[in-house]
XYZ file of C-alpha atoms in Angstrom:
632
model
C 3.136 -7.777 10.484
C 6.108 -9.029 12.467
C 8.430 -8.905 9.205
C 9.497 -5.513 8.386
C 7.287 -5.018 4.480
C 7.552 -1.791 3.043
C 4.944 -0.762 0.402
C 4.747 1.683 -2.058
C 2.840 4.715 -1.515
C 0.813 7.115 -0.419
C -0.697 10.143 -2.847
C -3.057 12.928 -2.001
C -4.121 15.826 -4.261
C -6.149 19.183 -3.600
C -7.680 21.247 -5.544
C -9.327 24.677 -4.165
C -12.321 25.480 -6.271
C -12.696 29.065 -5.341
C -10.605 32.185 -4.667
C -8.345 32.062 -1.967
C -9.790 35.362 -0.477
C -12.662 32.389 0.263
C -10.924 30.671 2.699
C -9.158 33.444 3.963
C -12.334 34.649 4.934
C -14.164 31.942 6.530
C -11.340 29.829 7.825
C -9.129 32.458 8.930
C -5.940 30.819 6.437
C -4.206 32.350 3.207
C -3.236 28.276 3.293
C -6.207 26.378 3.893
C -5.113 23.829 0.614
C -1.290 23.415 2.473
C -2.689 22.460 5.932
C -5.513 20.639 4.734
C -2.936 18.851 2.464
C -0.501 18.603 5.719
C -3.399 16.252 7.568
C -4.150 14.321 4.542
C -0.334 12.933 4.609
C 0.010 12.502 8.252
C -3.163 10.013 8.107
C -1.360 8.183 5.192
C 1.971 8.083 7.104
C 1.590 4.609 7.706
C 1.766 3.932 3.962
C 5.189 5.381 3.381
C 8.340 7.006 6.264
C 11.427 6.965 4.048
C 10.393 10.305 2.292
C 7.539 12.890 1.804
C 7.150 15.377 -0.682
C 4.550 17.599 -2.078
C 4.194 20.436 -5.102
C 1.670 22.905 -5.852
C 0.562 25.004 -8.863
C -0.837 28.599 -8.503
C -3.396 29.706 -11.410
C -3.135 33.110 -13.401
C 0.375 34.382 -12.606
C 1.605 36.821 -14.644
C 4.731 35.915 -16.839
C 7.977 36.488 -14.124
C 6.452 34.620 -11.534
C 6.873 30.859 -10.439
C 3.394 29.661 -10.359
C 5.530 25.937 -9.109
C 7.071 24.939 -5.820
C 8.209 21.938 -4.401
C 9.598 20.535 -0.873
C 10.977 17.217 -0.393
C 12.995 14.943 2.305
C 14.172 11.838 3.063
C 15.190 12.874 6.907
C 13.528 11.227 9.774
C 10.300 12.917 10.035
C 9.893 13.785 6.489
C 6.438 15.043 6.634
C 6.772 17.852 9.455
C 9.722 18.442 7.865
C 8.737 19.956 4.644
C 5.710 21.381 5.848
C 8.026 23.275 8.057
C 9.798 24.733 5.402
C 6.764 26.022 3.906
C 5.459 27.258 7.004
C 8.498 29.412 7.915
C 8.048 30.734 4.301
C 5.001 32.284 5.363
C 6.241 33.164 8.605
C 9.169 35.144 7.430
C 7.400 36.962 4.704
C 4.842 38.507 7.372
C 7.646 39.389 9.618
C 8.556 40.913 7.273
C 5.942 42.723 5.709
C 3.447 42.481 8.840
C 0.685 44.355 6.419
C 0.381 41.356 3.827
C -0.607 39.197 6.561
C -4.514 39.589 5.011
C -3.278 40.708 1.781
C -4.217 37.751 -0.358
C -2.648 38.703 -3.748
C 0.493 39.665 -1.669
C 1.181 36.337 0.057
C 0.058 34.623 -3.397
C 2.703 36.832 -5.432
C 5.687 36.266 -2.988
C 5.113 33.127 -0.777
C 5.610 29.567 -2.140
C 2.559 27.159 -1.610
C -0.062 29.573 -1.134
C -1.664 28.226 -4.164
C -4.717 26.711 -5.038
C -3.427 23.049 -6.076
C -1.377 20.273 -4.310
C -0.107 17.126 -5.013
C 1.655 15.509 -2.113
C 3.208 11.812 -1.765
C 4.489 9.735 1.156
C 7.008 7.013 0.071
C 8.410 3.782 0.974
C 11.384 2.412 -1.141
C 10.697 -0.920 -2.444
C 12.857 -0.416 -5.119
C 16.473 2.295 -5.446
C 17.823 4.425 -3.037
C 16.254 6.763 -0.269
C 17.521 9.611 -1.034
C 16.020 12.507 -1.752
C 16.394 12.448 -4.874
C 14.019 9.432 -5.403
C 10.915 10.874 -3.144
C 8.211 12.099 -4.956
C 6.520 14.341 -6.699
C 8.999 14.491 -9.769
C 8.773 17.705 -12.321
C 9.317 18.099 -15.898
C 9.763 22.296 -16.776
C 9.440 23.992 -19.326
C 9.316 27.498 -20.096
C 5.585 26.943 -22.215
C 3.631 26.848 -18.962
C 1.437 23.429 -20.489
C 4.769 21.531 -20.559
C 5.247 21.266 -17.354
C 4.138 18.421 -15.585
C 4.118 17.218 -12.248
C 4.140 13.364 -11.462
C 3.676 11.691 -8.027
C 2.295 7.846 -8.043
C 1.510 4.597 -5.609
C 2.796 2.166 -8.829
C 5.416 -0.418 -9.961
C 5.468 -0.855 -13.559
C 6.774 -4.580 -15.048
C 7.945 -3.717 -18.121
C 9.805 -0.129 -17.230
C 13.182 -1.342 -19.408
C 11.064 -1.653 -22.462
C 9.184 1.346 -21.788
C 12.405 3.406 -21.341
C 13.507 1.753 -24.627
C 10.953 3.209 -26.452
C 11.432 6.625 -24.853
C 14.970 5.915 -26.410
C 13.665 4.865 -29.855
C 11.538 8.382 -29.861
C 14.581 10.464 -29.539
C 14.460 11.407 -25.637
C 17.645 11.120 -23.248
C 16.103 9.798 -20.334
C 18.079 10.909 -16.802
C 17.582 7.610 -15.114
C 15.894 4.715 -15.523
C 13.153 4.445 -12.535
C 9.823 3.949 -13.818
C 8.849 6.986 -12.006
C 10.942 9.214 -14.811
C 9.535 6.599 -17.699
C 6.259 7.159 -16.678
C 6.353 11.177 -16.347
C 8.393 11.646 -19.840
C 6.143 9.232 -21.555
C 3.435 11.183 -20.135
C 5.466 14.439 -21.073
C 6.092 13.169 -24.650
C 2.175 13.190 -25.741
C 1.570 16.410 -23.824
C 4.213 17.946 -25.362
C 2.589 16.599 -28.769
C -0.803 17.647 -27.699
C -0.081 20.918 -27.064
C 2.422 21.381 -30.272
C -0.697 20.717 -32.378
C -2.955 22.858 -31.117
C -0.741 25.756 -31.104
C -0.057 24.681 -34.893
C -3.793 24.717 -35.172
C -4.426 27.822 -33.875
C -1.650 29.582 -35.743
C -3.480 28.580 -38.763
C -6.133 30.487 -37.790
C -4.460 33.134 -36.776
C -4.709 33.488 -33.087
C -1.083 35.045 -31.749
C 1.046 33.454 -29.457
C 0.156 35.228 -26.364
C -3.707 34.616 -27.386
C -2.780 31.004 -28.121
C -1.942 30.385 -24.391
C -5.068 30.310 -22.583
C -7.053 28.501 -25.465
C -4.721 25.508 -25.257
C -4.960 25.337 -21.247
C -8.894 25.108 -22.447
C -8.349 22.206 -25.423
C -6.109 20.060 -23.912
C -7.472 16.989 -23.529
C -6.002 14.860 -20.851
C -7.997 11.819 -21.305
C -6.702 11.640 -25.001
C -3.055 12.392 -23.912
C -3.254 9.574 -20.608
C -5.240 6.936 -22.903
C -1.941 6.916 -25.563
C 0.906 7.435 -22.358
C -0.599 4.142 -20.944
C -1.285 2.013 -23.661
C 1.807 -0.221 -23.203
C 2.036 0.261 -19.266
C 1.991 -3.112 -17.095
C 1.680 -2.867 -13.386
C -0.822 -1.341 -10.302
C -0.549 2.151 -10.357
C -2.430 5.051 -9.457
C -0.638 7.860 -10.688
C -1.529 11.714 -9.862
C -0.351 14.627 -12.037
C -0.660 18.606 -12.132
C 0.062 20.613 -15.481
C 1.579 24.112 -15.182
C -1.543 25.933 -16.123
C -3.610 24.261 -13.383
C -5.085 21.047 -14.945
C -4.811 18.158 -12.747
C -5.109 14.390 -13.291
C -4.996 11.105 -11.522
C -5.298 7.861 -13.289
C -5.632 4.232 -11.843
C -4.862 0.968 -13.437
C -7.252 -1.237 -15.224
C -7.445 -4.203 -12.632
C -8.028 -1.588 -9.775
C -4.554 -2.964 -8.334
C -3.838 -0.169 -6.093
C -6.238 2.004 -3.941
C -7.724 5.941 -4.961
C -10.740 7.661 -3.301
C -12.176 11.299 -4.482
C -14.527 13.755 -2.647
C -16.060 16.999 -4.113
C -18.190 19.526 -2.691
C -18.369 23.034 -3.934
C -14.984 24.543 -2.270
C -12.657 21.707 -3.138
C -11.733 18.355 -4.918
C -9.649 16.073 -2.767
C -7.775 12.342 -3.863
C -6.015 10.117 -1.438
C -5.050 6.523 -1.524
C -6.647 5.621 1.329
C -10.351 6.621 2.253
C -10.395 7.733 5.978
C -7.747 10.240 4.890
C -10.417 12.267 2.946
C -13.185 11.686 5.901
C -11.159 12.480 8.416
C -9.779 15.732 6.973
C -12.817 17.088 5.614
C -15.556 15.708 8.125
C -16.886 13.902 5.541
C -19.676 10.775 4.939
C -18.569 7.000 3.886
C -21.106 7.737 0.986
C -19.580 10.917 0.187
C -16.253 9.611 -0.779
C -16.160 7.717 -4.178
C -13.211 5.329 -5.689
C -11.628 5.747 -8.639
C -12.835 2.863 -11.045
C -10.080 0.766 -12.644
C -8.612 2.197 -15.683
C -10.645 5.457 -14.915
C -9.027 9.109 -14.695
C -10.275 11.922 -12.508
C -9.606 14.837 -14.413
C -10.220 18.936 -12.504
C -9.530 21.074 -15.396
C -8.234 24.970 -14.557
C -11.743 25.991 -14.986
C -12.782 23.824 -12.015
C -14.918 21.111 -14.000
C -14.509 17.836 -12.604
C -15.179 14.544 -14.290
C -13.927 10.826 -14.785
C -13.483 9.215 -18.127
C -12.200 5.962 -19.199
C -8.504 5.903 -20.296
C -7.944 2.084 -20.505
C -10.079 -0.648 -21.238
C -10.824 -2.422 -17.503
C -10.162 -6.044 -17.104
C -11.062 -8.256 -14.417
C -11.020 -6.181 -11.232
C -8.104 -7.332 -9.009
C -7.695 -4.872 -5.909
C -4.937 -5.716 -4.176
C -6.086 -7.582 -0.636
C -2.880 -7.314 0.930
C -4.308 -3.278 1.109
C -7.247 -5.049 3.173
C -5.395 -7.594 5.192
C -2.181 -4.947 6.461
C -0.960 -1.545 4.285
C -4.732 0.061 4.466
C -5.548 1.763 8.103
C -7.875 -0.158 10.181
C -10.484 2.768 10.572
C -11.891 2.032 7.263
C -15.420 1.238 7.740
C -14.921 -1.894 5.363
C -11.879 -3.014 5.984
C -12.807 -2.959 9.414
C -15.374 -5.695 8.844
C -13.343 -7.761 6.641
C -10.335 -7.461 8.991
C -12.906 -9.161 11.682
C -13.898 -11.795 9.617
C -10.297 -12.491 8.909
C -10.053 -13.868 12.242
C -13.420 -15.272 12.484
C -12.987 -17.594 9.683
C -9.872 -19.030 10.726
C -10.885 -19.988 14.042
C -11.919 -23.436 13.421
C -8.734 -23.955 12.059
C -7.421 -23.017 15.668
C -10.279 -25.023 17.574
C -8.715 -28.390 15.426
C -4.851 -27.280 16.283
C -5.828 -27.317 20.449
C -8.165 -30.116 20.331
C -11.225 -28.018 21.392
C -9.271 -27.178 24.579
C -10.301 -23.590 24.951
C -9.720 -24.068 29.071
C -6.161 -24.319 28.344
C -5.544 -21.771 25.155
C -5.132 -18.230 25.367
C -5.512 -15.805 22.613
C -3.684 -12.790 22.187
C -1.747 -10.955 19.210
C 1.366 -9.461 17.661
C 1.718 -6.964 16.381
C -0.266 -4.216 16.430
C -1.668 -4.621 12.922
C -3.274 -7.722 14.005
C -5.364 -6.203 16.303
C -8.797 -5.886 14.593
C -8.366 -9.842 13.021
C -7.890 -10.861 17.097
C -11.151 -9.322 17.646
C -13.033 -11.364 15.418
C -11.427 -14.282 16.330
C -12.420 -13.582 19.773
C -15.838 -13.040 19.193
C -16.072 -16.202 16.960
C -14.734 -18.003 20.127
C -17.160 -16.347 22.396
C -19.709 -17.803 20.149
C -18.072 -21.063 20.363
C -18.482 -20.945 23.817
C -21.823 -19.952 24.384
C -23.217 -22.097 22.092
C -21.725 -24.876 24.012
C -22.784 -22.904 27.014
C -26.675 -23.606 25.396
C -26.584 -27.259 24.802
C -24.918 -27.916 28.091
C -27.822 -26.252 30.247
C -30.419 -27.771 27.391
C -28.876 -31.100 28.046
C -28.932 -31.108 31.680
C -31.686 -29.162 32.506
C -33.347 -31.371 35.179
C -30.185 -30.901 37.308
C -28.643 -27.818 36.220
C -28.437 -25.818 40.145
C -27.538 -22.635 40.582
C -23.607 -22.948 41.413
C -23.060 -25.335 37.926
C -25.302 -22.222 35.773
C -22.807 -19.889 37.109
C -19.894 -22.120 36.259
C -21.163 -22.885 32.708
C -22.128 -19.196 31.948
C -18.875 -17.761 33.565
C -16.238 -19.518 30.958
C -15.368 -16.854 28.794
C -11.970 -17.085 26.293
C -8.899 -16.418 27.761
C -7.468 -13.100 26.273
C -3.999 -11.950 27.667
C -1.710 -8.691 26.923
C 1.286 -11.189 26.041
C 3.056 -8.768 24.386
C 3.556 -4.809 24.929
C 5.087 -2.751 22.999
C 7.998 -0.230 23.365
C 6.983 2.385 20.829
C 10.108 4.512 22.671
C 12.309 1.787 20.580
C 10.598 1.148 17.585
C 11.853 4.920 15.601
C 15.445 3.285 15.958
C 14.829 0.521 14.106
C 15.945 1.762 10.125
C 17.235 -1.238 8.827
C 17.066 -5.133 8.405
C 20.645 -6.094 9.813
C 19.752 -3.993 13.407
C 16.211 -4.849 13.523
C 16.280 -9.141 14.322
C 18.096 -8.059 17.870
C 16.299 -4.998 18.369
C 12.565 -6.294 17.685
C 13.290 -8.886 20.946
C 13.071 -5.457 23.315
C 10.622 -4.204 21.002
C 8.549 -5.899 22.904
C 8.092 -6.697 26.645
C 6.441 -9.740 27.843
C 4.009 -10.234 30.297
C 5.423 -12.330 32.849
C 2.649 -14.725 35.171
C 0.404 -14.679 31.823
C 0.946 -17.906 30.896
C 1.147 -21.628 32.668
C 2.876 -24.155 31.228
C -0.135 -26.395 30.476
C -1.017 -23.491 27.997
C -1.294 -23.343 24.261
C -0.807 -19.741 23.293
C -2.441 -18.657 20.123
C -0.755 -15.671 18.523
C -2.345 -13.788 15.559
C -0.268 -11.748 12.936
C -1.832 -10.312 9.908
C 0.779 -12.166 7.473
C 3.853 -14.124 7.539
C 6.515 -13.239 4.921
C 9.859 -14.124 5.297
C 9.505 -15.687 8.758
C 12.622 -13.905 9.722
C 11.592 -11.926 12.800
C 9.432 -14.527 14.254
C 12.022 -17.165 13.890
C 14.814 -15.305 15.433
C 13.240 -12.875 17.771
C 9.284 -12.989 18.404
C 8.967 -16.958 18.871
C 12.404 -17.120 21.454
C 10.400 -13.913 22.867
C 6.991 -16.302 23.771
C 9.076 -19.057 24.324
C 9.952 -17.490 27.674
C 6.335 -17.758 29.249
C 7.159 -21.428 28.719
C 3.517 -22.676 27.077
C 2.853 -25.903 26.095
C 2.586 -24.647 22.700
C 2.972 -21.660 20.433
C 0.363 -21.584 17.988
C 1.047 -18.330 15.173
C -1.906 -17.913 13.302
C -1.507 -16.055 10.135
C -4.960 -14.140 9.205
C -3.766 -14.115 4.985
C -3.036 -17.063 3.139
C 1.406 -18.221 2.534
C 2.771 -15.747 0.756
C 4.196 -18.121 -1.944
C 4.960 -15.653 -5.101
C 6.637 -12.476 -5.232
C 4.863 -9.202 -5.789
C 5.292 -7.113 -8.805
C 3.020 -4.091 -8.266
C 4.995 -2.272 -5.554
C 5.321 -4.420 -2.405
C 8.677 -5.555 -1.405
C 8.659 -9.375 -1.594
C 10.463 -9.343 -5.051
C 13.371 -12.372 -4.504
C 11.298 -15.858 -4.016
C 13.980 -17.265 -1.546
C 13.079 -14.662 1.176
C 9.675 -16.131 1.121
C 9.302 -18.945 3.734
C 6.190 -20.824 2.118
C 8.629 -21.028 -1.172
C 11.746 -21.984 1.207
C 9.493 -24.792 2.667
C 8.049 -25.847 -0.232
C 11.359 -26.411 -1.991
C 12.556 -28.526 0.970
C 9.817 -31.158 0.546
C 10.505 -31.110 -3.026
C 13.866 -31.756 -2.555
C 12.855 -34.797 -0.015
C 10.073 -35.864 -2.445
C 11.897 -35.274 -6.162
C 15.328 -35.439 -7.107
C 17.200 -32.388 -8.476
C 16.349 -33.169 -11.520
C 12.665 -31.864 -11.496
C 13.653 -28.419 -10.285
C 15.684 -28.247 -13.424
C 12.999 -29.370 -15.462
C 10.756 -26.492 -13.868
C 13.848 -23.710 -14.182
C 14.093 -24.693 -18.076
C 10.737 -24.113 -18.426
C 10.947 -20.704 -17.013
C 13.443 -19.951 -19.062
C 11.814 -20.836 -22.541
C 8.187 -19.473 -21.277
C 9.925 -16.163 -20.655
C 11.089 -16.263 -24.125
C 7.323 -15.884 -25.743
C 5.618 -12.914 -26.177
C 4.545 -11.109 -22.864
C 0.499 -11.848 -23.215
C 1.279 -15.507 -24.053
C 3.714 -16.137 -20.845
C 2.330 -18.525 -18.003
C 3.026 -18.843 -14.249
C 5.198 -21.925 -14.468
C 6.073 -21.786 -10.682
C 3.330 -22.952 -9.638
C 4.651 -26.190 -10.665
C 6.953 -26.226 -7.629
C 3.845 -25.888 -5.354
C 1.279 -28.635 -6.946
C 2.710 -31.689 -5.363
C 1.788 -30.324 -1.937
C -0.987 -29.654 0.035
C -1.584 -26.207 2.225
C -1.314 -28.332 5.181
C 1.980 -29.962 4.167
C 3.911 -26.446 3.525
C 2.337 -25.098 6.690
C 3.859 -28.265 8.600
C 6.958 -27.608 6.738
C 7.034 -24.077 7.392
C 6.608 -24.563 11.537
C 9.673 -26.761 11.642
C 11.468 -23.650 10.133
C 10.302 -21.485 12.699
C 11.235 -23.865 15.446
C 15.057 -23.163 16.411
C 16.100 -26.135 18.630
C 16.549 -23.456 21.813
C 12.670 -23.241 21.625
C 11.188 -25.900 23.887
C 7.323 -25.115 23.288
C 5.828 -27.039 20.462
C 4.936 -24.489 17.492
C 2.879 -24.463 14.736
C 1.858 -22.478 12.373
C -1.546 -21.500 10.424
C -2.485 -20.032 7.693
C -5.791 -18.560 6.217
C -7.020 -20.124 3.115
C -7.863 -18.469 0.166
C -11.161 -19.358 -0.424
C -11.670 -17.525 3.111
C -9.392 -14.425 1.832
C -11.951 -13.950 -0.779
C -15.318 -14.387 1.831
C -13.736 -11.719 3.886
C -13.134 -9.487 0.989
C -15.144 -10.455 -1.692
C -14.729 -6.863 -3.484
C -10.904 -7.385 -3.292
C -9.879 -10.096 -5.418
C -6.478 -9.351 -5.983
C -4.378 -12.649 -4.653
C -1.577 -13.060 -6.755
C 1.375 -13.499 -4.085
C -1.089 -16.311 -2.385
C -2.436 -18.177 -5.703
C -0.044 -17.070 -8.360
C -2.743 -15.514 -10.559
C -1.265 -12.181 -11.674
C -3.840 -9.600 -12.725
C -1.531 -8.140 -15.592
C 0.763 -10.199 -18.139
C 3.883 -9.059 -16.957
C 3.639 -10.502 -13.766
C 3.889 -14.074 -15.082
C 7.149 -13.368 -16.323
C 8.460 -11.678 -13.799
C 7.284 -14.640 -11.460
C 9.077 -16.884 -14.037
C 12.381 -14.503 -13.798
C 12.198 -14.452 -10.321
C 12.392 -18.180 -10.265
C 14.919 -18.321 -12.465
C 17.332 -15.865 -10.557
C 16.846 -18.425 -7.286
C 17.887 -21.603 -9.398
C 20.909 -19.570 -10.421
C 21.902 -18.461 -7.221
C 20.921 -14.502 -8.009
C 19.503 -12.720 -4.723
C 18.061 -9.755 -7.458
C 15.118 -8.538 -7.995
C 12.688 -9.961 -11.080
C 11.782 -6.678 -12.544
């Protein structure tokens, strides 16, 4: 993606499901969970670098010691960094005490992390401050060891004001208002209730308080206490959780918004956001690793049972495809594939935009992201070409000789390096005022790859706010002097902003809504826009489930092809001499390429959960009045 989108998270979670002494034994670690937790974040780095934190639980400690630790950071290199502080834990305490370097219940007694359960979280900020204050995994103590809960989450919730309302309306004095804290003290409220009742239970019966302890870490029943924590929550979220005791917990939401994976064998339960994580860690199968059904939990209680139970009634599944199309690594088996096919299907689209001139076009890509849609474009075109290759030597058979066979089966597409990347630069780059005039030595050109008679087709995975290609990328290419710059987008325009924990929040950073609203304003007078703003503003006043996308009443009048149009004379500053043009993948393709991922809502304005109707309506509303703020 050539504009800079940062998306909200990555989780993992391990559970050990025997003694340490186990893996002491036959890996040779007192901290097999912490390095095997280590990898599992370093192959979801890609999904979060403004902060990395992680927590883990150690079962049966005697009153007096923690059984909880945390690490956080928001410093460059946020993941080695906190697994470096844990690490010289360790390292200390056996220069220190060189004898406890086997001694299992030693290094468990007076080490943090050597423990048997982990939650750890990579994030990126689409929403407050990177601090470290705001990286994950947040706690909630408590001196009962069933109160305290541990929250880390990939999520965006919609309606987090009236959520932390009701939090209000219960009694609580929430610390801030990120939906992060909302979600864990909502979560917090009904274990808290959970566990008061079954203590009032047992007391009843006459069980003593010290008795009491370890039958409520059995009876707690996290399915019952998730199913009433969620019942009012809008938004993609998969949310992971460890109680004090040892239970654990992650939930996903009911339209399947946002990615989770599990694995289990007999020495450990492992969750991540992304699958490859899990197979690469654990030398695992594709079959082996399962996903998290939509508005299912995974539950590992302290005893080591492991199950999934509904917690909230499933819609229409909805999986995000912009996980597919850029956040998700490539080196997922299926989102390989549908990555191809990305760039298969729009190749026609290309064939019409050079006039069948594959002799003069050459294909190449930027950036990196693209990669694996380039390659199916390119062996789409290879098809192209051979098939012409067949009717050419079918149709001239009788005087087909051996020099015009090797000129017919020698044409091959034209595929040039264009662009290289400086990955020396690219760490310097932290924010969006720096990064237009630093992305144009980003990236080195090839000089000599290009003649002037040349189109040059460039694929990107997506096309947000146009920013970086209009200022830097496209004055970049423009140098190799082609005949024209063709950008070929392999997702559909981005025309509505995102809800569920992407950062395209403000509608007037979009550039399909920027060029839509300057045809309308060609086509319409001001008056329509008005008409549409009003509307948004009285829809937004009905009840939540009733709400409609109204927006999409700026986008009817036009067709794809119009906005795309519109959209390339954007791009094109009047220093850039080749011609340029722009395309887009259409929808109807998105959905062919990922037919298990249905989620579109940024492309068609079809929001999986009612809140995102309003906020699409709010976000509209804060453009007409001039508001550069965020919908939700």
């Amino acid at each position: 993606m050539s504009d800079r989108l940062n998306h909200e998270c990555g989780l993992a979670l391990i559970r050990l499901l025997k003694p340490l002494e186990f893996y002491q034994k036959k890996y040779g670690s007192a901290t097999y969970g912490l390095n095997k937790l280590y990898l599992m974040l370093e192959k979801q780095h890609n999904r979060g670098q403004d902060g990395a934190g992680f927590a883990s639980v150690k079962l049966n400690m005697s009153p007096g010691q923690r059984f909880m630790h945390r690490e956080r950071s928001a410093n460059q290199n946020p993941i080695q960094e906190i697994f470096k502080l844990a690490n010289d834990n360790l390292t200390d305490h056996i220069n220190s005490f060189p004898a406890s370097k086997n001694d299992i219940s030693s290094l468990k007694n007076n080490v943090p992390h050597v423990s048997e359960l982990f939650l750890g979280h990579v994030r990126y900020g689409t929403f407050g401050k990177n601090s470290k204050e705001a990286v994950h995994p947040f706690l909630r103590q408590n001196n009962w060891m069933h109160r305290n809960l541990i929250v880390a989450g990939n999520f965006n919730m919609t309606n987090n004001k009236q959520m932390f309302e009701h939090l209000v309306n219960l009694g609580q004095h929430p610390k801030e208002m990120s939906d992060t804290v909302t979600v864990m003290e909502r979560i917090g409220h009904f274990l808290d209730d959970s566990v008061s009742k079954i203590y009032k239970k047992l007391k009843k019966e006459g069980v003593s308080k010290m008795d009491a302890s370890s039958i409520i870490a059995e009876r707690i029943d996290l399915r019952k206490i998730l199913e009433k924590a969620s019942k009012d929550w809008d938004g993609g979220y998969v949310i992971g959780g460890l109680i004090g005791h040892g239970d654990a917990f992650v939930i996903r939401d009911s339209a399947g918004i946002r990615p989770a994976f599990f694995y289990k064998d007999d020495e450990v339960v492992a969750v991540a956001s992304e699958r490859p994580a899990i197979q690469t860690v654990f030398n695992t199968g594709f079959d082996d690793i399962n996903e998290i059904k939509p508005g299912d939990c995974l539950i590992i209680k302290k005893s080591g049972k492991v199950f999934t139970k509904n917690v909230i009634k499933s819609t229409v599944q909805k999986s995000c495809s912009f996980e597919r199309i850029y956040f998700s690594r490539g080196s997922d088996k299926e989102i390989y594939n549908e990555r191809k096919k990305l760039g298969k299907l729009v190749f026609n689209q290309i064939l019409e935009a050079v006039n069948s001139d594959l002799v003069n076009t050459v294909f190449s890509y930027i950036p990196n992201t693209a990669e694996v849609s380039f390659y199916g474009l390119v062996h789409e075109a290879e098809k192209y070409i051979i098939d012409l290759a067949r009717k050419k030597i079918l149709s001239n058979k009788d005087k087909i000789n051996d020099e015009s066979l090797k000129k017919i089966l020698s044409f091959r597409p034209r595929i040039e390096k264009v662009a290289i990347k400086d990955a020396k630069l690219r760490t310097f780059i932290t924010d969006d005022v720096n990064r237009d005039e630093l992305v144009k030595h980003v990236y080195d050109i090839t000089y000599g790859s290009i003649k002037k008679t040349d189109n040059l087709v460039i694929v990107d995975d997506s096309i947000v706010r146009g920013t970086t290609l209009q200022k830097s990328i496209l004055k970049m290419l423009n140098r190799l002097s082609p005949k024209k710059i063709i950008v070929v987008s392999s997702a559909p325009q981005i025309r509505y902003p995102d809800c569920y924990g992407i950062d395209m929040a403000i509608m007037e950073d979009l550039i399909a809504f920027r060029a839509t609203i300057k045809l309308f304003k060609k086509k319409f007078n001001s008056d329509i826009l008005k008409k549409i703003y009003k509307k948004c503003v009285e829809e937004n006043k009905k009840s939540t489930t009733k709400i409609k996308n109204i927006v999409k009443e700026v986008y009817d009048p036009f067709t794809d092809d119009q906005i795309s149009k519109e959209i390339s004379k954007i791009l094109k500053d009047k220093d850039i001499t080749s011609d340029v043009e722009v395309i887009f993948q259409s929808i109807d393709n998105l959905h062919k390429a990922c037919p298990n991922h249905l989620g579109d809502w940024y492309f068609s304005g079809n929001y999986p959960t009612p809140g995102g109707n309003k906020v699409v309506n709010k976000a509209f509303i804060n453009y007409y009045e001039g508001l550069k703020v965020r919908a939700y």
